[in-house]
XYZ file of C-alpha atoms in Angstrom:
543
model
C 92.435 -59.440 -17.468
C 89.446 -61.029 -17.024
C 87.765 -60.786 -13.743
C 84.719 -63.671 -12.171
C 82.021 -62.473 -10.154
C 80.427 -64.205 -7.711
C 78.271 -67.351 -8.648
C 74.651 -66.432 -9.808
C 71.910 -67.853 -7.827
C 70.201 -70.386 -9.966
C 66.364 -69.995 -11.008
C 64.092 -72.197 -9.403
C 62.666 -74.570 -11.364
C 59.705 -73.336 -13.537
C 60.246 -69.469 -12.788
C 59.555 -68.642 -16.156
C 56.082 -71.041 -16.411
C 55.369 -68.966 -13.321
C 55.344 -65.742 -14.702
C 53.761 -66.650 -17.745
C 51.233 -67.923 -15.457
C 50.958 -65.000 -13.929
C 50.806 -62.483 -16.781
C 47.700 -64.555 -18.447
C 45.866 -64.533 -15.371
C 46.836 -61.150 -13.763
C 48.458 -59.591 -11.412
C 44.961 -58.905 -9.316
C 44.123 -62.850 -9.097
C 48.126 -63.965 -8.825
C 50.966 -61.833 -7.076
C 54.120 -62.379 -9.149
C 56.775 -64.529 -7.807
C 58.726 -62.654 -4.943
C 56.637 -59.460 -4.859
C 53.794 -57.925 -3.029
C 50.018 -57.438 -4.849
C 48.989 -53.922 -5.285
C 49.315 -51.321 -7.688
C 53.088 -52.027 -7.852
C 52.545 -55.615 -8.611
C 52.344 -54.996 -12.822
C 55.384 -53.185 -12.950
C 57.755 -56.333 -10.497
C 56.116 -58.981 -12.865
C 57.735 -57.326 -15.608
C 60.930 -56.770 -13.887
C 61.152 -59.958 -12.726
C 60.146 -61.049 -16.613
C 63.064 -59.221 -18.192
C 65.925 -60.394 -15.328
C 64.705 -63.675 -16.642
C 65.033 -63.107 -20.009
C 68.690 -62.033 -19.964
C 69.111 -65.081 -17.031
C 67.519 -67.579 -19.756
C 69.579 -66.023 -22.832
C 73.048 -66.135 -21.224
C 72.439 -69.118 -18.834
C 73.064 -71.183 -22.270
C 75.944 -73.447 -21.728
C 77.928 -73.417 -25.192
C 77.570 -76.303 -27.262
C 80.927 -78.311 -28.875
C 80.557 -77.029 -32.792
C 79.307 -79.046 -35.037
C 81.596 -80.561 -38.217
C 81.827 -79.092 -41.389
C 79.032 -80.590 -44.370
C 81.350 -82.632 -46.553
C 81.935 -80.455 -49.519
C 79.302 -80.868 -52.520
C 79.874 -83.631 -54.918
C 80.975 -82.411 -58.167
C 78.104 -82.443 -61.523
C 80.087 -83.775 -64.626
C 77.533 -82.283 -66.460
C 78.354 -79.561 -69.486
C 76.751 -76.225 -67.417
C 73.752 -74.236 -69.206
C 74.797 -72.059 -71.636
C 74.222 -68.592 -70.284
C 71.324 -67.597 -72.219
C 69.652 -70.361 -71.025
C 70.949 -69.941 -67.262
C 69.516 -66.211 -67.319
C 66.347 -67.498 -68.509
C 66.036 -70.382 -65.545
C 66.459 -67.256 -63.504
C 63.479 -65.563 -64.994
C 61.231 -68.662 -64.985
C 61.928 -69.447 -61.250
C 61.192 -65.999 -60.535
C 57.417 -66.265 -61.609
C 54.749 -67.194 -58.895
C 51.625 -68.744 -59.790
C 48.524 -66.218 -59.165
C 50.693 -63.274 -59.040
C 48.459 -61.759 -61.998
C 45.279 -62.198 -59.583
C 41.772 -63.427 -60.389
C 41.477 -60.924 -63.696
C 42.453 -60.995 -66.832
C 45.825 -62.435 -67.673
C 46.914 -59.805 -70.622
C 49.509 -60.669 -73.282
C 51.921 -61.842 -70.815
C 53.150 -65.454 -71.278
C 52.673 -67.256 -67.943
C 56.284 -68.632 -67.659
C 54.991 -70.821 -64.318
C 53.491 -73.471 -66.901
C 56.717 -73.077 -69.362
C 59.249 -74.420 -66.441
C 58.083 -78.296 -66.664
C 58.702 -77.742 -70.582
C 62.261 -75.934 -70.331
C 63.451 -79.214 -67.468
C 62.838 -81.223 -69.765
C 64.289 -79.934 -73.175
C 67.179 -78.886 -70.034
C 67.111 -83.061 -69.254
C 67.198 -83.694 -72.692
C 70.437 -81.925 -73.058
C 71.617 -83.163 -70.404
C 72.807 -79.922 -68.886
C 73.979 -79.371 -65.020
C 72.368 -76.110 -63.469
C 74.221 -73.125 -62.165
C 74.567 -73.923 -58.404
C 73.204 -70.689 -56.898
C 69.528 -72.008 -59.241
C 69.544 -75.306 -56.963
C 67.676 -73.940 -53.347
C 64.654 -71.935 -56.456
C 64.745 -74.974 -58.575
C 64.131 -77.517 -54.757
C 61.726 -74.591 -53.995
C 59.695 -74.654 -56.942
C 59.680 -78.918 -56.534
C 58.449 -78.684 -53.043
C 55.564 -76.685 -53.897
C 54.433 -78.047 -56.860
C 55.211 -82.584 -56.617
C 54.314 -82.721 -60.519
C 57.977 -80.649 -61.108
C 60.015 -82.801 -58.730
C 61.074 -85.980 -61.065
C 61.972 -83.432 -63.549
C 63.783 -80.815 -61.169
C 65.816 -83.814 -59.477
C 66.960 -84.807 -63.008
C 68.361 -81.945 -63.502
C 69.737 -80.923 -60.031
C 71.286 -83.722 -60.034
C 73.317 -84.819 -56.634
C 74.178 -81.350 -55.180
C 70.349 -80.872 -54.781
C 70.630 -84.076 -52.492
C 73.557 -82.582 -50.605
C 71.494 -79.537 -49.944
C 68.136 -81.327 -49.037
C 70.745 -83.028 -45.836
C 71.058 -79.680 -44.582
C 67.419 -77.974 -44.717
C 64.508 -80.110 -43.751
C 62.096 -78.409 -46.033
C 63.878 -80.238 -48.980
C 63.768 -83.768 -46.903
C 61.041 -84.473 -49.909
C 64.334 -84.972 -52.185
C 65.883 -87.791 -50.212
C 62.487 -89.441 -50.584
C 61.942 -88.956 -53.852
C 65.415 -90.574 -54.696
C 65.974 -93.489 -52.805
C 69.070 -94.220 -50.693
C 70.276 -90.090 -50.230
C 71.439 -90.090 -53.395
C 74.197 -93.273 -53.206
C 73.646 -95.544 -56.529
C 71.432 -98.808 -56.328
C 73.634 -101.948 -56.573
C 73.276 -103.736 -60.118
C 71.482 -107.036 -60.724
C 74.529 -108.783 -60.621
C 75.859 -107.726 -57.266
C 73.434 -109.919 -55.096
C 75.226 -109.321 -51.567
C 74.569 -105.373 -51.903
C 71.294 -106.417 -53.059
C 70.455 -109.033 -50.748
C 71.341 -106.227 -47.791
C 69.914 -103.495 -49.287
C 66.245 -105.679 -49.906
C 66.540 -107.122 -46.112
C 67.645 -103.970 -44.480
C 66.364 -100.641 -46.791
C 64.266 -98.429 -46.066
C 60.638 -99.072 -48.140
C 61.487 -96.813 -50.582
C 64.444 -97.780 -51.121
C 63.673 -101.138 -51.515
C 60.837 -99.996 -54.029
C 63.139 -98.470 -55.907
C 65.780 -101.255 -55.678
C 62.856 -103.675 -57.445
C 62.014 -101.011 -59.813
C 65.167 -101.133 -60.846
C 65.882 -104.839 -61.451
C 62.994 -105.598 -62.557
C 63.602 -102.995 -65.462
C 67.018 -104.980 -66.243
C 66.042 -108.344 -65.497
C 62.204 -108.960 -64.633
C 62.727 -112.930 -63.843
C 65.566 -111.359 -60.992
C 62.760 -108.765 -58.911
C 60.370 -111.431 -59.261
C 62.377 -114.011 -57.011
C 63.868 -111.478 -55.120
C 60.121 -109.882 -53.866
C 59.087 -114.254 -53.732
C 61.508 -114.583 -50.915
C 60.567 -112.111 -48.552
C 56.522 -111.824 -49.551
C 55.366 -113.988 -46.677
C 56.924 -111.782 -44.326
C 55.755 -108.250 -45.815
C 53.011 -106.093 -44.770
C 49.565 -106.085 -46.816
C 50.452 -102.323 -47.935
C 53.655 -103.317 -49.018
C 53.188 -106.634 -50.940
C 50.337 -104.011 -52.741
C 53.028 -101.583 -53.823
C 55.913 -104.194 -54.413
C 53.010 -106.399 -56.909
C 52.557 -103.274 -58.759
C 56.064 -102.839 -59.917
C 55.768 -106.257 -61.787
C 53.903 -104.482 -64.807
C 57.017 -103.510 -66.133
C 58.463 -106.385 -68.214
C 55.142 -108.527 -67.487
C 55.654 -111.914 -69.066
C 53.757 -115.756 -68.915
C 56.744 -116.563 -66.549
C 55.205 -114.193 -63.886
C 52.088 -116.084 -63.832
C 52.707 -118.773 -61.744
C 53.394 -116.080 -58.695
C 50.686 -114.180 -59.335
C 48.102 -117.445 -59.464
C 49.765 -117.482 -55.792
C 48.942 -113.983 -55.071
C 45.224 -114.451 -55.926
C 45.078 -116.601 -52.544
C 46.859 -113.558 -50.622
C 44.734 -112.684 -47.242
C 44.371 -109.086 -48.535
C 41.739 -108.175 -50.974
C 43.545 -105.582 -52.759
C 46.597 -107.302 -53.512
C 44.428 -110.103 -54.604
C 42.947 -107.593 -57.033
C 46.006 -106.470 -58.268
C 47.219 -110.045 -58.815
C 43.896 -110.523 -60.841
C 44.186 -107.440 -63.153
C 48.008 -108.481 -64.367
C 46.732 -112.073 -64.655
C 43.932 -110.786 -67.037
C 46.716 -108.559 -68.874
C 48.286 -112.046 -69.961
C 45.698 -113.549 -72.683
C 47.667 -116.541 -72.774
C 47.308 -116.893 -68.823
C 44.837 -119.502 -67.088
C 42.932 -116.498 -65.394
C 42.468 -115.236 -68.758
C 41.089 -118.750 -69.606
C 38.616 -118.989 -66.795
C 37.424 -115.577 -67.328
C 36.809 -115.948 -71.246
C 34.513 -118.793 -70.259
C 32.500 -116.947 -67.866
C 32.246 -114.317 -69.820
C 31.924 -116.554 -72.880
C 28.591 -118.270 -71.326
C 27.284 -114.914 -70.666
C 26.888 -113.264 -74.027
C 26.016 -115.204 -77.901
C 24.684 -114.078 -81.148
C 21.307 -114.601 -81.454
C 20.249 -115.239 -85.486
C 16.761 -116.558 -84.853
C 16.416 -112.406 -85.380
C 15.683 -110.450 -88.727
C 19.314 -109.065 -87.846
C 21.941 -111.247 -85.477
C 21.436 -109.707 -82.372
C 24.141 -109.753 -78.946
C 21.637 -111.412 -76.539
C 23.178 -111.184 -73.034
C 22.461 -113.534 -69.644
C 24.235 -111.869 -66.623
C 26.105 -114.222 -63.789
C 23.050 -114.892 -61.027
C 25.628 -115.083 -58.331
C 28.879 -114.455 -57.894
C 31.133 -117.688 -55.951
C 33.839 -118.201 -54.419
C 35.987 -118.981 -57.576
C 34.852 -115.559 -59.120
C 35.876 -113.838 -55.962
C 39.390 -115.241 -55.789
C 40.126 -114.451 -59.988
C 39.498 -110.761 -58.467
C 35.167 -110.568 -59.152
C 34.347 -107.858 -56.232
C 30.972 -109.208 -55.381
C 29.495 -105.999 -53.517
C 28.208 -103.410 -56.154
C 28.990 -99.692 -55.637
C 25.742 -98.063 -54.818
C 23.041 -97.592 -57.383
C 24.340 -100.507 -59.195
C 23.058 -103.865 -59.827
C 24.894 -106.886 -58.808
C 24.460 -108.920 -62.299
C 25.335 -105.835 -64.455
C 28.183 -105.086 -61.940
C 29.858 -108.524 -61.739
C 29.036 -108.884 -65.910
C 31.462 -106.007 -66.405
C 33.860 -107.164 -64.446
C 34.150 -110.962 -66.072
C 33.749 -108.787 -69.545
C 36.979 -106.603 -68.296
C 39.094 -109.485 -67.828
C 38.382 -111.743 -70.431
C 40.705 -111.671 -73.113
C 39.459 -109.907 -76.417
C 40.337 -112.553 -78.865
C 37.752 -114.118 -76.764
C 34.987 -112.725 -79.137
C 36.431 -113.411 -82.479
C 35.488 -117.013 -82.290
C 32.079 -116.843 -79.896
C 30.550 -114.476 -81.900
C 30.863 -116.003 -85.520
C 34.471 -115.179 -86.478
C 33.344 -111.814 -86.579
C 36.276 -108.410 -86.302
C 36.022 -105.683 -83.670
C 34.525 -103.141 -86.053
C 31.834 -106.064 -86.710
C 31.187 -107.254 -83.033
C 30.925 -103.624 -82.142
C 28.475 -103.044 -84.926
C 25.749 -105.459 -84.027
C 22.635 -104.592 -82.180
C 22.271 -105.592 -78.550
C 19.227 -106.867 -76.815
C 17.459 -105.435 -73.374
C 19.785 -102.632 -73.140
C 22.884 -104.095 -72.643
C 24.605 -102.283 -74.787
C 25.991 -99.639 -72.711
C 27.298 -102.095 -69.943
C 28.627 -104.089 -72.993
C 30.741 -101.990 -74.858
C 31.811 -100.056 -71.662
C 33.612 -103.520 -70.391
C 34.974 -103.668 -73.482
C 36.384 -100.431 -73.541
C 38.227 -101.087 -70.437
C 39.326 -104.346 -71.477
C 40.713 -102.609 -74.773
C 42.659 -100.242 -72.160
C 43.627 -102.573 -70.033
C 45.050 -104.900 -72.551
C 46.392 -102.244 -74.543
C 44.403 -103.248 -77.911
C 44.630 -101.039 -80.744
C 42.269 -102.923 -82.967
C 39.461 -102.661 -80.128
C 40.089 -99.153 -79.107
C 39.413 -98.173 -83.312
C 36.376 -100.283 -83.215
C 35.032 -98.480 -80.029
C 36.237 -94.860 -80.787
C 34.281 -95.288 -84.452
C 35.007 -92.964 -87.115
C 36.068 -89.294 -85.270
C 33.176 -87.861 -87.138
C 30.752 -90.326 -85.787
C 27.504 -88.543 -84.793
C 26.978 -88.039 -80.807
C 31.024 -86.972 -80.442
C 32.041 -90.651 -80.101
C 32.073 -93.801 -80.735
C 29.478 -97.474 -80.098
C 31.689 -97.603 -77.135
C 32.898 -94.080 -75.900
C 30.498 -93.637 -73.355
C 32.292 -90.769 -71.338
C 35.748 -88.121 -72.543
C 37.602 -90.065 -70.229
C 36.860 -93.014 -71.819
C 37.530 -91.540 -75.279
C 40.930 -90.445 -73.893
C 41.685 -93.494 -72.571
C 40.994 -95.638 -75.472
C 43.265 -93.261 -77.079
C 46.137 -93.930 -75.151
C 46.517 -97.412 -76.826
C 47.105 -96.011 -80.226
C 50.560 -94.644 -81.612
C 51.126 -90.705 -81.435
C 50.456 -89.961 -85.462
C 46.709 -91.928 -84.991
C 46.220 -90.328 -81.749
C 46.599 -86.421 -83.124
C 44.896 -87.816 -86.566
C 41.478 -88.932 -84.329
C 41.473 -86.059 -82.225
C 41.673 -83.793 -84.725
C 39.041 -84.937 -86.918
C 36.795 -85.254 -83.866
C 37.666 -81.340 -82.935
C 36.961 -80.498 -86.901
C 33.116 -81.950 -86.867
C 32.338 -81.133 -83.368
C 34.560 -78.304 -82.601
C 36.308 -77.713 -78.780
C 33.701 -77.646 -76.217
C 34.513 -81.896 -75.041
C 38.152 -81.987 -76.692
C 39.740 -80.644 -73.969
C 40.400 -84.204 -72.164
C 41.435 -85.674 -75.311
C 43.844 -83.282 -76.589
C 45.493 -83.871 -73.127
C 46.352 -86.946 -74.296
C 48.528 -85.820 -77.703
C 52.278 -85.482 -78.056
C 53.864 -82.479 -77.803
C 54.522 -80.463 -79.565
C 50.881 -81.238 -81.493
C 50.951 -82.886 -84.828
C 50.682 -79.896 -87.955
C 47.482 -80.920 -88.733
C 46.414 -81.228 -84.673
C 47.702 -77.539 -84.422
C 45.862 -75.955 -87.486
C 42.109 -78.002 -86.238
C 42.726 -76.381 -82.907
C 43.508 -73.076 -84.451
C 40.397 -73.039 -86.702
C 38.396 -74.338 -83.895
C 39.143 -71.196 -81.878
C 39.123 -68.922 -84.984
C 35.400 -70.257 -85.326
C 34.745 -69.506 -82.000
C 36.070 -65.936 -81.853
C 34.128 -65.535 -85.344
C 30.699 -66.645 -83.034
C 31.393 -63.652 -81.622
C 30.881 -65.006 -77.550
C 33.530 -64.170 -74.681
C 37.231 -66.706 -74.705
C 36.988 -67.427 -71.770
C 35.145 -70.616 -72.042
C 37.986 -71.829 -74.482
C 40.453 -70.829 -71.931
C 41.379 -74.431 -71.073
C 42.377 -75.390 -74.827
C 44.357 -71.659 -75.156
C 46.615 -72.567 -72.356
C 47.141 -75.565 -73.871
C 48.183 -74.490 -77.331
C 50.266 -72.018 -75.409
C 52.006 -75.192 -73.998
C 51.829 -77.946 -76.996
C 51.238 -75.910 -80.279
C 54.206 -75.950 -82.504
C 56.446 -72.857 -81.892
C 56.388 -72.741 -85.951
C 52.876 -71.797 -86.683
C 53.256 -68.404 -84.554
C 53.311 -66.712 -87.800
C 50.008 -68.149 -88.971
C 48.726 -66.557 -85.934
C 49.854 -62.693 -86.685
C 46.597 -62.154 -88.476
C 44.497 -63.226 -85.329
C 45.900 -60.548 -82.985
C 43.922 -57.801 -84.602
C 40.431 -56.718 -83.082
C 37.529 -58.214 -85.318
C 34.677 -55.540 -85.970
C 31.654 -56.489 -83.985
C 28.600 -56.928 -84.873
C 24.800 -56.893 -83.120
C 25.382 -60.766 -82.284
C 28.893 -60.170 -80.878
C 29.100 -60.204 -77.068
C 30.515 -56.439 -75.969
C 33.896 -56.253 -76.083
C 34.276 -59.738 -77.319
C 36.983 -58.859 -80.062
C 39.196 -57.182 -77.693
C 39.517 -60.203 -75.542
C 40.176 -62.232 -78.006
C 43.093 -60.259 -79.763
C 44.573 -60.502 -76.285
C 44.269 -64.064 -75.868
C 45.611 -64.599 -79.836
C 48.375 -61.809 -78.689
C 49.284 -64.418 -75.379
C 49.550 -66.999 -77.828
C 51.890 -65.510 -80.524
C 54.307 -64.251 -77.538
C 54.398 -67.611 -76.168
C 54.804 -69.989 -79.048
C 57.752 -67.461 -79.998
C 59.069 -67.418 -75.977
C 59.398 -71.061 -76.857
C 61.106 -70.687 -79.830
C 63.830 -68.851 -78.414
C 63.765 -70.407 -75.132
C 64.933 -74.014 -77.489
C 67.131 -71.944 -79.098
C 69.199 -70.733 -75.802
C 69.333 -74.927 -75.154
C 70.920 -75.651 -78.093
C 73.067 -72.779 -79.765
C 73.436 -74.518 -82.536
C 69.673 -74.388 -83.575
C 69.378 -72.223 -86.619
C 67.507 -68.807 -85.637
């Protein structure tokens, strides 16, 4: 039987403030609520604090229960085979820094293998063991590089979950719509909603998406509605049409150049001067055109160069940004930028019919040269010309690490990026056999995995060299944890012979030798880590 009591008084409103009020400033200054000050006054307050307490915990009215989650949707996925489960396990396990600020050992650091094994995982096309999914959202939501490969393979379950624990709410971001599927091309009411009434990412991926399958279809659909959308947005939504860009954008982005904002009308400028065939392209080529000629009244035909004197309004709305950066000189500054944009071809007939390798190769006049070739360079990049990017690397051996128009590694790098996989490990690893590793880091970032055979053995020599030199590996430690990463697992056993401790001599730095076994040691134990880690993926690798 269950017996009432008599109602309890209620609190008055803001008892508990009151106390807390009372305990910061002290009992001596405040008497506590329904007492008397003096010595007793310390010992009420915290009476009075704990009947409040229990009055504040069981005052709680209950709450009507809230409905079961829907169940998780199923994965149709085939599920890891369990070698490869039990090493997921082990690779979400490792922390970054858990080895501390010395040295690192022989251990391989499995942190930096994980965005490897997702996506030879991905590649598979394997579903993860459930219990991995709240790790594998873990590991995404402190490190954003992991998450498009770590929502690949979580697949929808890791959307269920990120519903019911706001620190995974970065998973409903990163895939638009919670998970639900975006509507096709074809099925323009769910599209027509979903562009009118999404959220912006959704609708950012929505155009993505179309504009992937049919790029004339995004392009109308973002036309109808850009009046009406915010400068940020019409920024982000332009950006998406470099996928599939085509002549038939052009008319809509000749519209964009007259947009109120400056950075959409920049963007609408840049994709124009990706189109050679465009009418942008055309007005830049003749800017840039009356700017720079062969001069052959020279012992040697010389580039002779005449910057812009000002920059008007027609330059400004093709995308010419007329204020300099600081330290820079408007003519040079607005120069590059007409250089940038003009089509490449451009050159072929204003400078007598000459090739890249032969425009590159003549002399320039008054110093131009640096501001010359650097347009070029980004013009080579931007339009994704292989023929240019040769002519401005040079020959990998060239003296000075680089190329007429390599003026920086990030240049180099870039350039590189225009040029097929095979020609990309080819240059880079002649450049790392004449000048060795000290600026190919950069470059070497932009090579396939795993590298090339011939890549793998320059960078081996390269540190074998090094090591030989007899200094400390710890300057090289930015190419060893990438040959950890991109090496070919085969050539561990080249590298057995490399783990022993050199004898030192009077030039070798103390202890040298010792550091450098362990480093070769890291290496070895990696490359094979790898080896077997591809082999628990696919079972039916040989061993």
């Amino acid at each position: 039987m269950i017996r009432t009591s008599a109602p309890v008084e209620a609190p008055a409103a803001g008892a508990w403030e009151e106390l807390v009020t009372t305990a910061l400033l002290g009992t001596d200054r405040r008497r506590p609520p329904g007492g008397a000050p003096g010595r007793e006054a310390p010992v009420a307050l915290l009476d009075a604090a704990a009947l409040e307490t229990v009055r504040r915990r069981a005052g709680l009215r209950p709450a009507p229960a809230a409905g079961r989650p829907d169940p998780a949707p199923a994965d149709p996925r085939p599920s890891l085979p369990a070698a490869a489960a039990r090493r997921l396990a082990l690779l979400l396990a490792d922390r970054p820094g858990t080895a501390g600020g010395g040295r690192r050992g022989t251990a391989p650091d499995l942190v930096e293998l994980l965005p490897q094994w997702l996506a030879a995982a991905n590649a598979h096309g394997y579903a993860p063991p459930p219990q991995s999914l709240p790790a594998l959202l873990d590991a995404a939501r402190g490190r954003t590089d992991l998450r498009p490969a770590v929502l690949a393979f979580a697949g929808p379950r890791a959307l269920w979950l990120a519903r019911l624990n706001p620190d995974w709410r970065f998973a409903l971001r990163a895939a638009p719509g919670g998970g639900a599927s975006l509507p096709g091309p074809e099925d323009a009411d769910r599209v027509r909603l979903l562009w009118e009434e999404g959220l912006f990412a959704e609708r950012v991926a929505l155009l993505a998406a179309i504009r992937a399958r049919r790029p004339a279809a995004a392009r109308e659909l973002l036309a109808g509605t850009w009046a009406a959308e915010r400068a940020e947005d019409r920024l982000m939504f332009l950006d998406s049409l470099r996928t599939g860009l085509a002549p038939e954008d052009e008319p809509f982005l000749e519209q964009a150049l007259a947009d109120r904002s400056r950075n959409v009308r920049a963007t609408a400028a840049e994709l124009l001067s990706a189109l050679p065939g465009s009418a942008l392209a055309a007005r830049m080529a003749a800017r840039a055109g009356a700017c720079v000629a062969v001069d052959h009244t020279r012992g040697t035909p010389t580039i002779v160069v005449e910057a812009p004197h000002e920059c008007d309004a027609s330059m400004e709305r093709d995308g010419v940004v007329p204020r300099p950066p600081t330290g820079r000189g408007e003519r040079s500054w607005w120069l590059g930028q007409l250089l940038e944009a003009a089509p490449l071809d451009t050159w072929t007939g204003r400078l007598g019919g000459r090739g890249p390798r032969e425009v590159v190769a003549l002399p320039v006049a008054d110093d131009w040269q640096g501001e010359l070739h650097a347009a070029w360079c980004r013009a080579a990049v931007r339009q994704r010309d292989a023929r240019w990017a040769r002519a401005l690397l040079g020959p990998p051996a060239a003296p000075g690490a680089g190329g007429p128009g390599a003026v920086s590694l990030a240049e180099r790098a870039k350039l590189l990026g225009t040029l097929d996989a095979a020609e990309r490990a080819e240059w880079v690893a002649g450049f790392i056999a004449a000048h060795g590793l000290s600026e190919a880091f950069q470059l070497l970032g932009v090579c396939a995995v795993p590298w090339s055979a011939p890549l793998g053995r320059a960078v081996v020599d390269a540190l074998n060299i090094a090591r030989d030199a007899g200094s400390y590996p710890w300057s090289f430690s930015g190419v060893m944890g990438l040959a950890e990463r991109c090496l070919d697992p085969a050539e561990a056993s080249r590298l057995d012979a490399l783990m022993a401790v050199p004898d030192e001599t009077e030039d070798t730095s103390p202890g040298a030798g010792g550091y450098w076994a362990e480093a070769f040691q890291r290496l070895v134990t990696t490359l094979r880590l790898r080896s077997t880690m591809a082999r628990e993926l696919d079972p039916a690798q040989p061993g």
